[in-house]
XYZ file of C-alpha atoms in Angstrom:
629
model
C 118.776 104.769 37.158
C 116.047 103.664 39.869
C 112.790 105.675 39.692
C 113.787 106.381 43.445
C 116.956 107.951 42.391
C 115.168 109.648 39.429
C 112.439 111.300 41.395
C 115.972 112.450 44.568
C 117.222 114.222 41.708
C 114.723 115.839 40.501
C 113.236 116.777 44.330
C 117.122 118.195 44.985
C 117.192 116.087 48.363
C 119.167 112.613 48.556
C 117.894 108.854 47.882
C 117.649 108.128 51.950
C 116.507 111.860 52.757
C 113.962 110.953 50.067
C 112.986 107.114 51.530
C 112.878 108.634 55.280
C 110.108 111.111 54.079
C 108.173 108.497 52.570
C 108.608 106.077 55.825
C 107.345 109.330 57.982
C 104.114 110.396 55.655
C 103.159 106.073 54.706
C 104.252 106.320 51.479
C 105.433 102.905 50.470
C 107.468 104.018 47.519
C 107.816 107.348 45.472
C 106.448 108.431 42.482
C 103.247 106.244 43.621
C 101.319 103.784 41.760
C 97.779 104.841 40.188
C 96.321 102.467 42.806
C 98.104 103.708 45.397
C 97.162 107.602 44.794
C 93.827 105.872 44.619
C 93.964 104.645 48.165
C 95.857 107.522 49.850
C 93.170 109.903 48.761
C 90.279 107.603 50.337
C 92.536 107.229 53.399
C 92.975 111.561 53.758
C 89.543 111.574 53.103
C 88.624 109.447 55.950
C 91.120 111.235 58.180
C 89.464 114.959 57.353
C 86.330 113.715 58.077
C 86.973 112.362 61.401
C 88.909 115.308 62.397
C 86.091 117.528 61.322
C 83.663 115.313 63.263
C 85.972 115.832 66.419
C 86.164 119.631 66.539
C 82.257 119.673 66.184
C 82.359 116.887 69.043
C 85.021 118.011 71.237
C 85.652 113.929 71.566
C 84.970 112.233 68.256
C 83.985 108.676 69.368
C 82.106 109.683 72.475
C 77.971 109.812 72.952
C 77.438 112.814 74.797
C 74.057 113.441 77.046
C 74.307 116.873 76.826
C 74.226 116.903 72.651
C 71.038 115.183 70.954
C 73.436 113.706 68.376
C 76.544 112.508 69.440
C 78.820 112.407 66.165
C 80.809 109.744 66.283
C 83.595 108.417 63.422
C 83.807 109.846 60.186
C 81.841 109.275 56.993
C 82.926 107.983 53.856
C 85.882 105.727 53.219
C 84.298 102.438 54.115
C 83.225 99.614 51.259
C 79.438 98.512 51.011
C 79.137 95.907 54.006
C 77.908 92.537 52.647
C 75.086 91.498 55.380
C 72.235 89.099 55.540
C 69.710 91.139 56.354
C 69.751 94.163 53.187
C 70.127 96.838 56.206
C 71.834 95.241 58.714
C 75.521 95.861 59.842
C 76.406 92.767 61.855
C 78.294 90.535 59.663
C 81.800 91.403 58.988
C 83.307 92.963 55.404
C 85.827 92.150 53.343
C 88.306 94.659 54.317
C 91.409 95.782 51.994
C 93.825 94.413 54.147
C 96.882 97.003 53.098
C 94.809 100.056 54.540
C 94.878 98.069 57.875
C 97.696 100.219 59.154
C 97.112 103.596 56.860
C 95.403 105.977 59.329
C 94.425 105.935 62.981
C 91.502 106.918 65.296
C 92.818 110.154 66.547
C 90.580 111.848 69.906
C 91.228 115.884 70.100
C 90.283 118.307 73.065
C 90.259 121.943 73.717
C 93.771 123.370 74.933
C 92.862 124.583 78.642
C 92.780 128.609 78.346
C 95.548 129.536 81.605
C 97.432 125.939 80.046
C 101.326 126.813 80.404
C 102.596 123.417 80.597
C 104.128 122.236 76.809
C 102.146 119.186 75.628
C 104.178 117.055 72.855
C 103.576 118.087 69.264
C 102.072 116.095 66.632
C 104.681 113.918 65.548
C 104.824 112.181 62.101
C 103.923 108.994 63.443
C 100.793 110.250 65.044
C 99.725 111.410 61.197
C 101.423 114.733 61.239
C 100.141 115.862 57.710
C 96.827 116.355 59.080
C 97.194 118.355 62.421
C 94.423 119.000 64.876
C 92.364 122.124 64.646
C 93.355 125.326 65.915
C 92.920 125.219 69.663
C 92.528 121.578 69.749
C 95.154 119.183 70.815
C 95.513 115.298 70.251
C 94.129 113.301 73.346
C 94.755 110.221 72.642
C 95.851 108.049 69.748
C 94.073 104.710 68.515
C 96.297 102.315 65.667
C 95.310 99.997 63.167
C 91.125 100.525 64.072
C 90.424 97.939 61.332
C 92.681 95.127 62.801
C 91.342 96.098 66.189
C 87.425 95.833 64.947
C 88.640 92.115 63.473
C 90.066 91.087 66.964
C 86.920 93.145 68.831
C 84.574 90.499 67.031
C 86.663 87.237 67.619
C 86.792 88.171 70.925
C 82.817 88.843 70.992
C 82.228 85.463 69.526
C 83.988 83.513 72.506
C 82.259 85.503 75.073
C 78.787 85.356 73.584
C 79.783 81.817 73.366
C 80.808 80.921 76.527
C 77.343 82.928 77.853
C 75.463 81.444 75.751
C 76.611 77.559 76.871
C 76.469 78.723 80.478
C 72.998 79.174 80.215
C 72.480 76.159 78.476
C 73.852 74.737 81.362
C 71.707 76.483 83.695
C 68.564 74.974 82.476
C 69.920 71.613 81.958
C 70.715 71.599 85.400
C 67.631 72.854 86.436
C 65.734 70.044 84.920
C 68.359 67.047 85.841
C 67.828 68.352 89.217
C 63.838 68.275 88.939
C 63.973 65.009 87.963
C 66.482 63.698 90.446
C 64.189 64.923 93.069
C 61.185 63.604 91.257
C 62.556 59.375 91.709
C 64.049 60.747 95.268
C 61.704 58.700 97.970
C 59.743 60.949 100.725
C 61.856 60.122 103.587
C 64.860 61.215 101.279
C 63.674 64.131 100.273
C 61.932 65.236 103.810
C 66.134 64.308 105.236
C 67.755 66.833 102.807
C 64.672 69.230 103.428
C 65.619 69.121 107.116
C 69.207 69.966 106.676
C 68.032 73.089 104.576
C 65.676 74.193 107.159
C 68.607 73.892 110.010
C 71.331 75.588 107.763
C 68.538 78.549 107.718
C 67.693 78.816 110.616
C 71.203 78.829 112.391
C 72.284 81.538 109.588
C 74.488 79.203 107.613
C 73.207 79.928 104.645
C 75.836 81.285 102.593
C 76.668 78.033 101.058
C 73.071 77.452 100.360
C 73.060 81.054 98.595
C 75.390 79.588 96.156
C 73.915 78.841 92.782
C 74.454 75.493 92.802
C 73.006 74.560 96.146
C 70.077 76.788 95.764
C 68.502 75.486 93.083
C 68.852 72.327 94.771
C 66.815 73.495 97.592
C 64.286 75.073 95.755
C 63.960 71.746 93.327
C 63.460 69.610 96.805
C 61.429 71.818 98.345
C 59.145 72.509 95.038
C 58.782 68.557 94.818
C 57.909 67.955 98.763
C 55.394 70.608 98.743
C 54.187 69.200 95.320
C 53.785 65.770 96.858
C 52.126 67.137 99.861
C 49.618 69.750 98.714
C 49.146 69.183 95.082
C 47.460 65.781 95.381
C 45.395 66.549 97.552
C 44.028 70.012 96.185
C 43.481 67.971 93.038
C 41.500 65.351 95.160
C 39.350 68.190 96.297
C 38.501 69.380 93.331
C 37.355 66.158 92.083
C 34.998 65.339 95.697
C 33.676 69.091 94.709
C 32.480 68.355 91.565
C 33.493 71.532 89.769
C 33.012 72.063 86.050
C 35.846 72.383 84.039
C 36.483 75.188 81.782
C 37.331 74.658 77.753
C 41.089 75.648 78.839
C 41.069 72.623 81.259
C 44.537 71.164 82.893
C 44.247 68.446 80.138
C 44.375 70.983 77.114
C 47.242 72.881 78.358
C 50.675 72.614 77.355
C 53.953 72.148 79.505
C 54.898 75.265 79.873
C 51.080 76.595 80.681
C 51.574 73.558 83.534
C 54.907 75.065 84.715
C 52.738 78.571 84.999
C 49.776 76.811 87.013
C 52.488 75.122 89.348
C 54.027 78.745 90.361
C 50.604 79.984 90.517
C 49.079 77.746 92.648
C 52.146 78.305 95.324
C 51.162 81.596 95.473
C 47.604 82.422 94.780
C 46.182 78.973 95.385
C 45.006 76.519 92.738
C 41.427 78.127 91.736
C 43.127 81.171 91.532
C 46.172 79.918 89.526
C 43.522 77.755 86.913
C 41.268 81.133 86.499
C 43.737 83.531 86.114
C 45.229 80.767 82.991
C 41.579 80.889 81.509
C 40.726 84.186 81.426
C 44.210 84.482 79.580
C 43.169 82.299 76.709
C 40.054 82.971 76.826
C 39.541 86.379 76.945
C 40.911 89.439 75.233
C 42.446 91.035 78.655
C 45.844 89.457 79.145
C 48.921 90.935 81.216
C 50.316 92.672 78.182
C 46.834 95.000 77.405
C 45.302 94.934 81.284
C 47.032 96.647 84.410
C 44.487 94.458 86.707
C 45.579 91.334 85.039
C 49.157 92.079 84.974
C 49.118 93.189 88.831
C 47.345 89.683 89.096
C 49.905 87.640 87.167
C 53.118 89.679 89.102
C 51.516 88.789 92.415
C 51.204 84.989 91.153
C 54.830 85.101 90.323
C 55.600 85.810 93.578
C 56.480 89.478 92.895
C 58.257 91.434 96.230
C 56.063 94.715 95.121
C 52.904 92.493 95.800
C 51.920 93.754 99.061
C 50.520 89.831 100.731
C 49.480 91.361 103.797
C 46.070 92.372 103.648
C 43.448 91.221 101.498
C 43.686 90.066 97.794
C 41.666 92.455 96.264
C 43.422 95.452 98.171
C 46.893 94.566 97.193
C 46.228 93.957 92.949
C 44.077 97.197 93.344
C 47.291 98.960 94.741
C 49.926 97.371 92.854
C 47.590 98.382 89.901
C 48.136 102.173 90.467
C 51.709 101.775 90.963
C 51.867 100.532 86.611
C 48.882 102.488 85.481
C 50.884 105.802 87.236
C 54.388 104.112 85.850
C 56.080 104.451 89.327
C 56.965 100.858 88.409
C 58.486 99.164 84.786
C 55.511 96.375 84.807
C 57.010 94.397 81.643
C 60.975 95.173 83.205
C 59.284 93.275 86.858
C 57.245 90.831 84.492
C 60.753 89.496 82.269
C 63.083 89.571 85.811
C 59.852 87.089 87.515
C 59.955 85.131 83.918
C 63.770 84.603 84.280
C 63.603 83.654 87.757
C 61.479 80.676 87.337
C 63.160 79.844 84.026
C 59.314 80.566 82.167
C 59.223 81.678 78.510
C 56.503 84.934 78.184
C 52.762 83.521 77.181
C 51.036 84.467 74.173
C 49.899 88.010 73.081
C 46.790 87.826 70.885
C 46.776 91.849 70.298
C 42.934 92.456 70.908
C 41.283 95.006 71.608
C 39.954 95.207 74.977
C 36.217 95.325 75.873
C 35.034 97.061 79.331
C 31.485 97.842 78.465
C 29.499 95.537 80.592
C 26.717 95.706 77.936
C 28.702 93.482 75.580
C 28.847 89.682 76.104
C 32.302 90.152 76.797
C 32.399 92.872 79.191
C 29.969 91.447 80.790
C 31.646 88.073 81.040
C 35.092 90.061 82.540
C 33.555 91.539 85.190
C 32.131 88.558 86.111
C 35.285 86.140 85.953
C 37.129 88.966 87.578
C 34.967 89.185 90.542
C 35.743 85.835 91.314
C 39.060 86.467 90.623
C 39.326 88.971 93.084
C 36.910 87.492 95.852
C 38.204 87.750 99.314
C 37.396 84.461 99.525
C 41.298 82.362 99.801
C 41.507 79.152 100.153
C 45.055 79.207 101.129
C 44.493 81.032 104.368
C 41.883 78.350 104.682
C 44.085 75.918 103.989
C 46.993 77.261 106.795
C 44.854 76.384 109.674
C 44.531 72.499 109.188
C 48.071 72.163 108.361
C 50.868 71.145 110.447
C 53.847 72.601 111.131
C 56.183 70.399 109.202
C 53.786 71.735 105.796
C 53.902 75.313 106.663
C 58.328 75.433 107.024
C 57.947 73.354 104.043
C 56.017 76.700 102.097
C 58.662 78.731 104.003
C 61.493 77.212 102.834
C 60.646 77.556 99.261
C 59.499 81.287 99.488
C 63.096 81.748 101.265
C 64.916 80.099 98.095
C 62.303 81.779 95.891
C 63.321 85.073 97.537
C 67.399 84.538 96.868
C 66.800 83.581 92.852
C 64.551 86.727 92.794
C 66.582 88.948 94.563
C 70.397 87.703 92.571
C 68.305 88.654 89.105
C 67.180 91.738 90.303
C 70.454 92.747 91.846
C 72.667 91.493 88.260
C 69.955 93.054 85.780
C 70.757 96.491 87.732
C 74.543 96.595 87.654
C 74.341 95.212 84.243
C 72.095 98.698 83.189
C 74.422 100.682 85.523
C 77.767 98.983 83.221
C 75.837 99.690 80.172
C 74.931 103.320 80.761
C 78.898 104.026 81.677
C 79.869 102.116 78.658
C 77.445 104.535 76.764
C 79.489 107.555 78.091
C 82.803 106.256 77.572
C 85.043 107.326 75.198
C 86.687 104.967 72.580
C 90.383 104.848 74.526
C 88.419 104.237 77.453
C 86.490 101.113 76.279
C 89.958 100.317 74.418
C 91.644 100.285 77.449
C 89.699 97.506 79.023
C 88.983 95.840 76.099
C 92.400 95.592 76.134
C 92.797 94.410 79.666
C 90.214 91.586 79.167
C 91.707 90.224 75.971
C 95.705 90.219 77.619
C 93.932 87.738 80.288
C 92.048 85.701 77.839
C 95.588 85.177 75.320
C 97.625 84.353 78.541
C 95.084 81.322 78.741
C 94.694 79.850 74.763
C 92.521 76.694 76.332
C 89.793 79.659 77.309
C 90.267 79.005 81.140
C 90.662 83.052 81.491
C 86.716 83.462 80.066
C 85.260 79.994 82.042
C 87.147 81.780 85.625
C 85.073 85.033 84.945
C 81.179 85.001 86.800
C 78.035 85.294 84.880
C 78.322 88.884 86.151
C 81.520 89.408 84.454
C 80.747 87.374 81.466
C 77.502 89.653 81.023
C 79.540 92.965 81.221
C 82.314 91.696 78.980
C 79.546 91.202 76.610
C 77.797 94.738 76.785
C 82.109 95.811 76.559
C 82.522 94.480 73.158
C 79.461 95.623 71.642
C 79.770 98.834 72.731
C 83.324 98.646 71.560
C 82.325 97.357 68.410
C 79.592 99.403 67.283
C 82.562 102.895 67.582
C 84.910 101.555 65.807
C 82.529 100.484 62.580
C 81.069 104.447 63.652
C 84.541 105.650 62.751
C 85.472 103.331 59.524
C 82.435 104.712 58.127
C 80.321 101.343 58.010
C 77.335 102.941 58.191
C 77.796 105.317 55.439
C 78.429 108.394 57.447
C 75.419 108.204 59.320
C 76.497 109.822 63.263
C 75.624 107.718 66.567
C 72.944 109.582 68.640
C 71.910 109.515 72.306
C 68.340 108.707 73.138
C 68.119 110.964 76.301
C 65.978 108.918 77.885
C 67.365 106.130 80.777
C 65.510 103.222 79.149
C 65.452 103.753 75.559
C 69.649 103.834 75.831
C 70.220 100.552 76.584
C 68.613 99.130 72.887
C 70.573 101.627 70.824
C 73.808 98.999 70.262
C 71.260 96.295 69.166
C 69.226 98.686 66.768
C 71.918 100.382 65.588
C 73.540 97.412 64.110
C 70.942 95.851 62.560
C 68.965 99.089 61.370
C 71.309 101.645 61.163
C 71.699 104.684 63.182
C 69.158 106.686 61.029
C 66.621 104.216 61.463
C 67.339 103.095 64.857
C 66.993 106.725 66.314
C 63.811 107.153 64.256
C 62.490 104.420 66.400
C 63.236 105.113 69.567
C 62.258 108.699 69.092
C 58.652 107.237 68.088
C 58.648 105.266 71.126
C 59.095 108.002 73.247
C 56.186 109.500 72.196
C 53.468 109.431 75.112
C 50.320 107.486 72.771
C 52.636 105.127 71.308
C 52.883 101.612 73.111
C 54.703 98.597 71.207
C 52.278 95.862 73.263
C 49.296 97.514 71.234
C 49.792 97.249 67.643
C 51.653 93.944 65.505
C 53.447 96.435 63.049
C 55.385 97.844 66.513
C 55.808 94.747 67.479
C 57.268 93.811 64.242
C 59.497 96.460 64.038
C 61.116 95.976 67.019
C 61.709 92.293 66.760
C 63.391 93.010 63.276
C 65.708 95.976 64.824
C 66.490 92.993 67.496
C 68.033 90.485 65.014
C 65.056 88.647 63.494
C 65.211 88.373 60.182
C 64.085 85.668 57.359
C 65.830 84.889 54.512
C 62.722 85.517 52.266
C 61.924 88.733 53.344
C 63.794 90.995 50.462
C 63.015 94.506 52.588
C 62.216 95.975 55.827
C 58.663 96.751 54.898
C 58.701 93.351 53.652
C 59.247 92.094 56.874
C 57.390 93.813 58.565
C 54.276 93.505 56.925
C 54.504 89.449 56.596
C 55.465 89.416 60.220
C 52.263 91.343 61.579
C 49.860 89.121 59.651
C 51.278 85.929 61.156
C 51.051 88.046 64.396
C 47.420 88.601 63.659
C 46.558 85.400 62.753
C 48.175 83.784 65.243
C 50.653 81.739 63.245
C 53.590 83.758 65.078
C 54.396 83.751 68.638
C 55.817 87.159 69.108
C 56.047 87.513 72.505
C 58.220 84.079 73.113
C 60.687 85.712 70.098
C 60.885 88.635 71.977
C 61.321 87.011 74.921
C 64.214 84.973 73.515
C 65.981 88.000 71.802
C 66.029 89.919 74.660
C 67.549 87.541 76.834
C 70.539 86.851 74.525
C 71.067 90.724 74.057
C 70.668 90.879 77.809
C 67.837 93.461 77.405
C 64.971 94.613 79.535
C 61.275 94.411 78.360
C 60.322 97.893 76.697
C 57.728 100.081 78.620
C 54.464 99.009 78.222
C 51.527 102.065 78.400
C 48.607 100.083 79.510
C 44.901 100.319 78.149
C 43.216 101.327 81.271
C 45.262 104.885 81.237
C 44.267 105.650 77.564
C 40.773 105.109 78.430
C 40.972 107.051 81.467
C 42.675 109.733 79.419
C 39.995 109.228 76.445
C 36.847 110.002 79.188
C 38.584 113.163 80.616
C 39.426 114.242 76.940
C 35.784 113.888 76.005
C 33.836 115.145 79.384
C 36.208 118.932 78.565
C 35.356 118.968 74.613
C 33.726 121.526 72.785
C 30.313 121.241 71.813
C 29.958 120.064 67.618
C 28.821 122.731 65.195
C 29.592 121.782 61.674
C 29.228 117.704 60.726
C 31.629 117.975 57.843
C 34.654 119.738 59.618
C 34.712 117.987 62.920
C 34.869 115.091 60.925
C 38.210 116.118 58.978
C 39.533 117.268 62.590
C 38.689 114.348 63.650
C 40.611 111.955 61.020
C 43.598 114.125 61.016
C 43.801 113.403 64.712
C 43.828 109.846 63.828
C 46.611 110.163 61.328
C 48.822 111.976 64.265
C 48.053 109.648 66.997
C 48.647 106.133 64.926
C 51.907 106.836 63.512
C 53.087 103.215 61.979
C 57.116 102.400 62.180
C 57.091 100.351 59.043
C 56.302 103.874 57.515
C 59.814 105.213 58.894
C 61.860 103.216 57.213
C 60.563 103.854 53.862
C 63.764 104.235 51.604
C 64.478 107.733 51.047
């Protein structure tokens, strides 16, 4: 007799009453294999603890504002992820294929109190044997989460693909179109010029706005005004005579040239050549100095720059605005770096010196009085040109203006997308997950991804991560550690990133430290380690995080590492503003009040140990964090 029959009989119920159960509970045959009582207990194990995760939730997979930990997924259940990095979760696992379809991704909520409408039961194929708690109904109803995770990341391949080669083709563009305009003759370029200029004027410009057409009219323009003004400032500068500093035009590298070319448009060419000295030169750069980053923003052609009065006037008050953080400096600083395609310039991570008794105080104030002398030579310059010069300067401002303004306006739905996203539940973001993929399968050749904008293309992107970085939450790849919210606007948007490379632990760890008024990542290499590490950098060599970060802040210190093009890079891919930046000049100002209202000293020996214990509070190092525990 079968073992089937054998185990009807002894059950007192019939052969198909028998098979029917076992079709309605997932019970491929019955009695069970050792291996596969093995597997059904790690499956109800996994289903408890996503239940239980739920009721103390209210909605499992959802990060909630109003909780400081959102707990998302259930623990246990899910094999040891094999990763390159020896903490990071991005690379896929081997998964056990026949627990694909075991157990699904159930969302619970409380029964309204006055609710007199029936709801439909549990039914066996929604997992009956473990029903919600009491009070609690089933929401909704996610299958198969691990085949849906496999298809998730396929799907987030081709889209950070396609992004990826669109930007590609962005710069190459860019450049081809620099050096179309560069073997273009004058009369050419002045005949396109002039059909930009009437377009403008007559308010046909919507075809110019077009990203296409407006780089070509900011690549003309650029290499008319280059050809008219930069020859002959350089010509003047030679009839002058003037020294040339050990950072001269000759020593510089391309991209130092591409700076001094958007400089010079903006501040004028002394300007433009001091401001690129005193950033090699001395220890003050835009990432340590509010007065130097207000300088470099208004170079840039920032819109917060206010042009209209005097030089001085407007760094001074743009100054205030980042030392009293009514403006993101570093956010402004990466959106002005993307619009003129620039990669961010060294950070040397010295100390600033203000005390004009030093050599190098002294020699700041100095070069920064020049700096900001109302002296301009391009107001000079305005009243001996003609008219044809000045619409040239205008029509590259307006084109300047409409590459500024389309980042600006993209980077701030993208953070408006990725906050929702963040307060989504899992059904939700599976519901247009699932939209965007029935698009991109009715269109194998990829035509479905290539018709989407770069808008579109950046939110699908933010989509799948998100999406992504639940559904690992609930198959317990990161060995029951919970999802958290940051509470804090800016901090939110990095959690995806950290989270899958450090872990949820160490990720929130992070973020909390960052939050902490004293601590600024622009200040110290170990921050600046950490960070690019929780961003995806990572060495093959490096056997730990410590590891890591340790070899990575002594090549930041001696200079063998350039951190702030890496971090420049990483962002960008992961579509990422710069992190806050608290600048040196409100530390110090802090640091003077602090020690005008201290007590007077009585005993050597205690202040001393007050003193070094307030050290070891205020210079809290993140390598220390992740210490394994």
């Amino acid at each position: 007799m079968h073992t089937t029959d054998v185990a009807a009989e002894k059950l007192n119920v019939s052969t198909k009453t028998l098979r029917r159960r076992c079709k309605d509970f997932g019970i491929k045959r019955w009695p069970p294999t050792s291996l596969e009582v093995e597997r059904q207990a790690e499956v109800q194990i996994v289903q408890q603890e996503c239940l239980a995760s739920t009721a103390s939730a209210r909605v499992s997979t959802r990060a909630t504002p109003n909780e400081e930990e959102a707990k998302v997924g259930g623990g246990g259940g899910g094999r040891e992820v094999q990763k390159s990095a020896p903490f990071s979760y991005q690379e896929e696992s081997e998964e056990d294929d026949d627990l694909a379809e075991e157990y699904c991704i159930k969302e619970v909520e409380e029964i309204p109190p006055n609710c007199t409408s029936d709801y439909p039961p549990t039914s066996s194929t929604d997992d009956g044997n473990n029903p919600p708690p009491p009070g609690m109904r089933v929401k909704n109803v996610i299958r198969c989460p691990r085949n849906i995770l496999k298809i998730v990341r396929e799907y987030e391949r081709e889209v950070k693909e396609n992004a990826s080669r669109r930007e590609v083709e962005r710069r190459k563009e860019m450049a081809d179109m620099k050096e179309w305009c560069s073997t273009l003759r004058e009369e050419d370029l002045f005949k396109k010029f002039q059909n930009f200029r009437k377009k403008i004027l007559l308010s046909q410009d919507d075809k110019l706005k077009k990203a296409s057409n407006i780089i070509k009219v900011l690549c003309v323009s650029q290499e008319l005004y280059a050809r008219k003004f930069e020859g002959r400032d350089s010509e003047k500068e030679k009839d002058s005579g003037e020294k040339k500093t050990a950072s001269s035009a000759s020593s510089r590298t391309s991209q130092e040239e591409a700076y001094v070319q958007v400089l010079s448009f903006h501040l004028g060419r002394r300007r433009a050549n001091l401001l690129m000295d005193m950033h090699k030169t001395l220890k003050q750069n835009m990432y340590n100095d509010a007065t130097m980053m207000a300088c470099w923003l208004a170079g840039l052609g920032c819109e917060k720059f206010d042009a209209k009065g005097k030089f001085s006037e407007g760094v001074e008050k743009l100054k205030n605005q980042i030392e009293n953080a009514d403006i993101h400096a570093m956010a402004v600083w990466g959106r002005m770096l993307k619009s003129h395609s620039l990669e961010a310039l060294s950070h040397y991570f010295q100390k600033p010196e203000y005390d004009v008794k030093t050599p190098h105080g002294k020699r700041y104030k100095e070069v920064l009085a020049q700096l900001l002398s109302d002296e301009d030579e391009k107001a000079k310059a305005k009243e001996d040109r003609t008219s044809l010069e000045l619409d040239i300067e205008w029509v590259r401002r307006w084109a300047e203006s409409v590459i500024v303004y389309r980042v600006f306006k993209a980077n701030c739905l993208i953070l408006v997308t990725t906050m929702d996203y963040r307060r989504f539940e899992i059904s939700e973001l599976y519901k247009l997950f699932n939209e965007a993929l029935e698009k991109h399968k009715k269109s194998p050749d990829g035509t479905a991804l290539s018709a989407l904008s770069d808008l579109e293309i950046r939110q699908q992107v933010k989509l799948v991560a998100e999406m992504k970085l639940r559904l690992m939450a609930v198959l317990g790849k990161f060995a029951g550690e919970n999802l958290f919210w940051t509470g804090s606007g800016i901090y939110e948007h990095y959690v995806v990133i950290l989270t899958m490379n450090l872990g949820p632990t160490r990720a929130k760890s992070l973020l909390r430290i960052a939050q902490v008024e004293s601590f600024n990542w622009y200040e110290s290499t170990d921050s600046m380690a950490s960070l690019l590490i929780g961003l995806g950098y990572w060495r093959k060599s490096w056997t730990s995080l410590d590891v890591g970060i340790v070899k990575l802040s002594e090549e930041m210190k001696s200079g063998e590492f350039d951190a702030m093009a890496n971090i420049g890079r990483l962002l960008e891919q992961n579509d990422l503003p710069w992190p806050p930046n608290l600048f040196l000049n409100k530390l110090v100002k802090k640091e003077v009040k602090e020690a005008s209202t201290a007590k007077p000293i009585s005993e050597e020996g205690e202040n001393k140990e007050e003193e070094t214990k307030e050290k070891e509070r205020a210079t809290v190092k993140p390598k220390s964090l992740f210490a394994k525990r």
